[in-house]
Tab-separated table of C-alpha atoms in Angstrom:
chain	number	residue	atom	x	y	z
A	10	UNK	CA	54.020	22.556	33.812
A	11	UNK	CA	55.596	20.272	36.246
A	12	UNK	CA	56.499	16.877	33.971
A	13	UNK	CA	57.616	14.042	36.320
A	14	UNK	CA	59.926	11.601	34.552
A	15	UNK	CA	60.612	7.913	35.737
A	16	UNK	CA	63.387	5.781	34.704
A	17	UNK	CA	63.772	2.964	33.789
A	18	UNK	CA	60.786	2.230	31.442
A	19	UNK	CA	61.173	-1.338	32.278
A	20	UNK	CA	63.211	-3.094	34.762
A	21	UNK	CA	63.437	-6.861	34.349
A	22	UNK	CA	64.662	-8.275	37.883
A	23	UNK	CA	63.667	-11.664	39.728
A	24	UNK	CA	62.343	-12.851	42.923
A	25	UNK	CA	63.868	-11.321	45.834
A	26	UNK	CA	66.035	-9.023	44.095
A	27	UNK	CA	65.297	-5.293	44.992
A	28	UNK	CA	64.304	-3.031	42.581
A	29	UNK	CA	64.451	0.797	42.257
A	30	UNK	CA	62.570	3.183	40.618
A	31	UNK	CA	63.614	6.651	39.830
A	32	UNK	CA	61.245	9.604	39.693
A	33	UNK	CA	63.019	13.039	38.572
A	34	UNK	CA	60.305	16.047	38.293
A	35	UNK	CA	61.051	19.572	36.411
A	36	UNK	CA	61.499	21.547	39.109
A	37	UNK	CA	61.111	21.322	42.742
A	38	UNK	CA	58.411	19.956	44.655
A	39	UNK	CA	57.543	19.515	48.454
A	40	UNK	CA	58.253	16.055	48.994
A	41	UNK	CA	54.377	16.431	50.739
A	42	UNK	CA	53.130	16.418	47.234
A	43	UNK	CA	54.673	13.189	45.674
A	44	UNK	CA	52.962	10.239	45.930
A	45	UNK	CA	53.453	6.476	44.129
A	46	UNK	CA	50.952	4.392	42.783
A	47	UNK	CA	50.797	0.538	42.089
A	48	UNK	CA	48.858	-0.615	38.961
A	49	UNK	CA	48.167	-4.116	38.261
A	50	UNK	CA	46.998	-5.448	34.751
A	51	UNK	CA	43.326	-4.856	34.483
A	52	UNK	CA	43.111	-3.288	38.157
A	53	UNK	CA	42.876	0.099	38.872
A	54	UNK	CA	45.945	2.005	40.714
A	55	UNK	CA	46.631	1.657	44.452
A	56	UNK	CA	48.103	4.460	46.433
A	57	UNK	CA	51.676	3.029	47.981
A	58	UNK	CA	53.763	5.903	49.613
A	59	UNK	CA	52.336	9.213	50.091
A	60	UNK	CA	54.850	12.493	51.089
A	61	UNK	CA	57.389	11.069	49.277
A	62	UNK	CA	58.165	8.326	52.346
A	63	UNK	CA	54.962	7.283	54.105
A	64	UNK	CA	53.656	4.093	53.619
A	65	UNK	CA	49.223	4.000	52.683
A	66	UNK	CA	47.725	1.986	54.910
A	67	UNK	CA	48.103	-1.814	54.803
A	68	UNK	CA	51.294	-1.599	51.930
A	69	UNK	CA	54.270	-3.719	53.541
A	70	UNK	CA	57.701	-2.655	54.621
A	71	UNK	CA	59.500	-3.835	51.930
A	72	UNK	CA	58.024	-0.989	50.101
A	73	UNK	CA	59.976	2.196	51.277
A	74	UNK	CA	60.190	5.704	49.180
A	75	UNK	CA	62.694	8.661	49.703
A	76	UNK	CA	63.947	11.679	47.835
A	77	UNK	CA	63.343	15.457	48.236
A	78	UNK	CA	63.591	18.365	45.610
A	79	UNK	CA	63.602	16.887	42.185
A	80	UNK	CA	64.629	13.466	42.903
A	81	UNK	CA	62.648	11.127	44.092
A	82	UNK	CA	62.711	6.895	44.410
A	83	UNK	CA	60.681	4.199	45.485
A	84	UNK	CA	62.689	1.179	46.480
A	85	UNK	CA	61.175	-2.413	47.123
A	86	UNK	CA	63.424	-4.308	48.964
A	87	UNK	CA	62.924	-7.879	47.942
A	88	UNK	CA	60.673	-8.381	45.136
A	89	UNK	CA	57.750	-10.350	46.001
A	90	UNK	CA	55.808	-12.213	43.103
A	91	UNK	CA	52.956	-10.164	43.511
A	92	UNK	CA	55.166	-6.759	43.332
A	93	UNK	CA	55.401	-7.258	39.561
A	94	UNK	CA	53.245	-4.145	38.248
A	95	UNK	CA	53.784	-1.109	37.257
A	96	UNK	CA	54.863	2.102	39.036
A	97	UNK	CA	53.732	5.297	39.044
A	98	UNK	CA	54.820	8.821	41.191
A	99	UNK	CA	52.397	11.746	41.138
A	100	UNK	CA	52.936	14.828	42.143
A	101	UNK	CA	50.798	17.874	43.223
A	102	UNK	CA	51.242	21.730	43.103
A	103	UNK	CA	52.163	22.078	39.577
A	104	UNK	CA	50.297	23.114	36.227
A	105	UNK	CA	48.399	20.554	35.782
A	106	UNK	CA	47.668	20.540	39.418
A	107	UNK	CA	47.697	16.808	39.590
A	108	UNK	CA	50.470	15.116	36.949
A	109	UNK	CA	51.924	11.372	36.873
A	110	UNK	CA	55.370	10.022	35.317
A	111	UNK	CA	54.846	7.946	32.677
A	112	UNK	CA	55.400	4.450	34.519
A	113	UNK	CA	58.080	2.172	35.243
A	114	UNK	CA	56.982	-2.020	34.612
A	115	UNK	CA	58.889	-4.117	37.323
A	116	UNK	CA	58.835	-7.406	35.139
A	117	UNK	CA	59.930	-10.981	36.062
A	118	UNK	CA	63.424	-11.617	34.323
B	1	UNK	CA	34.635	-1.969	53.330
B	2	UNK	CA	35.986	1.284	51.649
B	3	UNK	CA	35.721	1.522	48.058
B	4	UNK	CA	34.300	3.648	45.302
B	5	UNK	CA	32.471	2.332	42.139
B	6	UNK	CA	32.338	3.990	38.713
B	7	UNK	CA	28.959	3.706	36.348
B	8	UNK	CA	27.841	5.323	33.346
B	9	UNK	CA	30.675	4.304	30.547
B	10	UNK	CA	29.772	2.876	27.394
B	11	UNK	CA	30.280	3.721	24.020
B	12	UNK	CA	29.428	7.422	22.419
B	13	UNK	CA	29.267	9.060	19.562
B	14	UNK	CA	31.879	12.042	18.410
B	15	UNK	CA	30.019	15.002	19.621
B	16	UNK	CA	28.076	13.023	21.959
B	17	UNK	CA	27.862	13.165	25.739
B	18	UNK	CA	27.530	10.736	28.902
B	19	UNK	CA	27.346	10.931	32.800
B	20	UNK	CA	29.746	8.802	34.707
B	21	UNK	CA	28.516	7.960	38.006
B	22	UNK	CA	30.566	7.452	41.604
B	23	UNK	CA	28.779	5.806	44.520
B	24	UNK	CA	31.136	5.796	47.396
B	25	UNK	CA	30.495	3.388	50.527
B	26	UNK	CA	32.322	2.734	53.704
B	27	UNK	CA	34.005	6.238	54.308
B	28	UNK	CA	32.631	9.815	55.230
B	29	UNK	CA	32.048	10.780	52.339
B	30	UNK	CA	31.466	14.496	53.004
B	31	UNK	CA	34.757	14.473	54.445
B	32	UNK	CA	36.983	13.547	51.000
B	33	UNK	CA	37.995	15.278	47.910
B	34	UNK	CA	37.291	13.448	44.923
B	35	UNK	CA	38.618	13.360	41.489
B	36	UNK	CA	38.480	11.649	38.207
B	37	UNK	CA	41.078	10.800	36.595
B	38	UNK	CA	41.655	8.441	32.757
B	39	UNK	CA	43.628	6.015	31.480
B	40	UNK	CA	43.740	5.468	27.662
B	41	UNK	CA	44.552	2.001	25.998
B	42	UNK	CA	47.557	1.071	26.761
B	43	UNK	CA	48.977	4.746	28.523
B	44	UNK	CA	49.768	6.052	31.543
B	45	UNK	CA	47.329	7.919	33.954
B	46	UNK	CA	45.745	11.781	33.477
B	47	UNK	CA	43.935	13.780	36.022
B	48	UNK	CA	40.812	15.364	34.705
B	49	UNK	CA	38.867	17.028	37.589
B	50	UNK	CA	39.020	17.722	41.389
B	51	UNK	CA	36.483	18.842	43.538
B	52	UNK	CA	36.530	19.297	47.110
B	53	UNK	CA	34.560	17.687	50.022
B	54	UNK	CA	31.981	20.856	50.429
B	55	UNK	CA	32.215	21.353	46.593
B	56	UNK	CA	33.448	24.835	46.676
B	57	UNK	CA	36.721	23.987	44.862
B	58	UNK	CA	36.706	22.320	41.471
B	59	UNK	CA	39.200	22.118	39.115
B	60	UNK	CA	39.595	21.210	35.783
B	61	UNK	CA	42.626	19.801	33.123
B	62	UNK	CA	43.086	21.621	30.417
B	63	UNK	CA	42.168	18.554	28.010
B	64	UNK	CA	38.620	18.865	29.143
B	65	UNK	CA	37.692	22.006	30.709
B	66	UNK	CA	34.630	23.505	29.186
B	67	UNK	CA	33.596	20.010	28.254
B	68	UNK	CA	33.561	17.901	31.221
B	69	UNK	CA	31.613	19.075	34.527
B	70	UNK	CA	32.588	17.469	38.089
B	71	UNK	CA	29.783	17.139	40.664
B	72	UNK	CA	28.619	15.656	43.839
B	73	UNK	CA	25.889	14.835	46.202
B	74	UNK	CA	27.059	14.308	49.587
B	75	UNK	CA	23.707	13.320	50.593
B	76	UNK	CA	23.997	10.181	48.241
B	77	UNK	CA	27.751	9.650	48.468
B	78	UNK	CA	28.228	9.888	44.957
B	79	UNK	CA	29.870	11.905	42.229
B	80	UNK	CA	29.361	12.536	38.620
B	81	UNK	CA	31.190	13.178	35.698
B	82	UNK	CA	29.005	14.722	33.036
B	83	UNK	CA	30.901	14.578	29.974
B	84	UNK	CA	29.854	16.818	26.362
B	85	UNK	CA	31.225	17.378	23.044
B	86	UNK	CA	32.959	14.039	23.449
B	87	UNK	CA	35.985	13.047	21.270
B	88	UNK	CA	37.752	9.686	20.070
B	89	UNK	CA	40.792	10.990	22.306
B	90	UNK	CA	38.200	10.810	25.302
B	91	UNK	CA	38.109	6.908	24.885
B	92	UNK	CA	39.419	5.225	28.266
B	93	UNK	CA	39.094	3.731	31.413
B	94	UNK	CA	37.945	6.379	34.033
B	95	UNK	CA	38.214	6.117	37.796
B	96	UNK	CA	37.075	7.874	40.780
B	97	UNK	CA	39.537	8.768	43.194
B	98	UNK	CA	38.852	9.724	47.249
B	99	UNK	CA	41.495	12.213	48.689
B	100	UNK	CA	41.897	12.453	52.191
B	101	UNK	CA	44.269	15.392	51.651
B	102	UNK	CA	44.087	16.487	48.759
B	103	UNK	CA	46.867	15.832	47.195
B	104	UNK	CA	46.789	11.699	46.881
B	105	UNK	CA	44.168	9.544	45.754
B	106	UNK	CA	43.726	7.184	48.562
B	107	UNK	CA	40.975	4.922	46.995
B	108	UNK	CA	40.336	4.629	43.227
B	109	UNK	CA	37.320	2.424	41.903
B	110	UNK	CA	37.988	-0.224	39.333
B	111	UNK	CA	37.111	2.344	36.633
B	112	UNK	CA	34.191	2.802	34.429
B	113	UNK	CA	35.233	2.459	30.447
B	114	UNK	CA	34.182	5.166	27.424
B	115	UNK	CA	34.608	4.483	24.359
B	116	UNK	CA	34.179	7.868	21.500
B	117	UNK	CA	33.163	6.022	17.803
B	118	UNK	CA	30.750	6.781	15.192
């Protein structure tokens, strides 16, 4: 089984600081395969980045992900009000097929 | 408009069983993988099922294979969840999920809840 782990649980940052989020998997994956997710309170998830640095469809620049092998991070580069949610990366390929980290909360110091 | 919208949740009994329902709209349908996938109260995310655009290819999680059975009707743009032999650790919020390639959920309805009590 392929167990994606994100740190930090919680990162408390303000307003136009940036923030980044750490995704570390078990072993390697294809970057194609890792994916991050927004989740707002009471909203379902929203696909962000997709192979591991490609930005979904209508998701801003200030979002930006990178990493390859086991390491992987999604950076947002000055924290809009609306960016506080939390994270998740996803991978594919593994055993479950489809597995998520746990979550990292970007909340408003 | 794209989107995907869960129906069917409600509240069950241990041992029980319900159908969760997926009508998609705006999008070829025919042409995405789907998949469900949970959230319990207060948790993180959990892929369930997969099943691809012609239906040849389903998958299951471990957590609910032999219970839970993935379907789809491209000719009505929806997709069920049929869910038996229900448990309280089946209680959550469960989306739909369209994959363009199949491995990212590119749109996820705003989730259809089950709760498992007697």
């Amino acid at each position: 089984e392929i167990v994606l782990t994100q740190s930090p649980g919680t990162l408390s940052l303000s307003p136009g600081e940036r923030a980044t989020l750490s995704c570390r998997a078990s072993q390697n994956i294809s970057s194609t395969y890792l994916a991050w997710y927004q989740q707002k309170p009471g909203q379902a998830p929203r696909l962000l980045i997709y192979g591991a640095s490609s930005r979904a469809t209508g998701i801003p620049d200030r979002f930006s992900g990178s990493g390859s092998g086991t390491d992987f991070t999604l950076t947002i580069s000055r924290l809009e009000p609306e960016d506080f949610a939390v994270y998740y990366c996803q991978q594919c390929g593994g055993s479950p097929l489809w597995t998520f980290g746990q979550g990292t909360k970007v909340e408003i110091k | 408009e794209v989107q995907v919208v869960e129906s069917g949740g409600g509240l069950a009994q241990p041992g029980g069983s319900l159908r969760l329902s997926c009508a998609a709209s705006g999008f070829t349908f025919n042409s995405y993988d789907m998949k469900w996938v949970r959230q319990a109260p207060g948790k993180g995310l959990e892929w369930l099922s997969h099943i691809s655009s012609s239906s040849s290819i389903i998958y299951y999680a471990d957590s609910v294979k032999g219970r839970f059975t993935i379907s789809r009707d491209n000719a009505k743009n929806s997709l069920y969840l049929q869910m038996n032999s229900l448990r309280a650790e089946d209680s959550a919020v469960y989306y739909c999920a369209a994959s363009k390639q199949y491995y990212y959920m590119d749109v996820w309805g705003k989730g259809a809840t089950v709760t498992v009590s007697s």
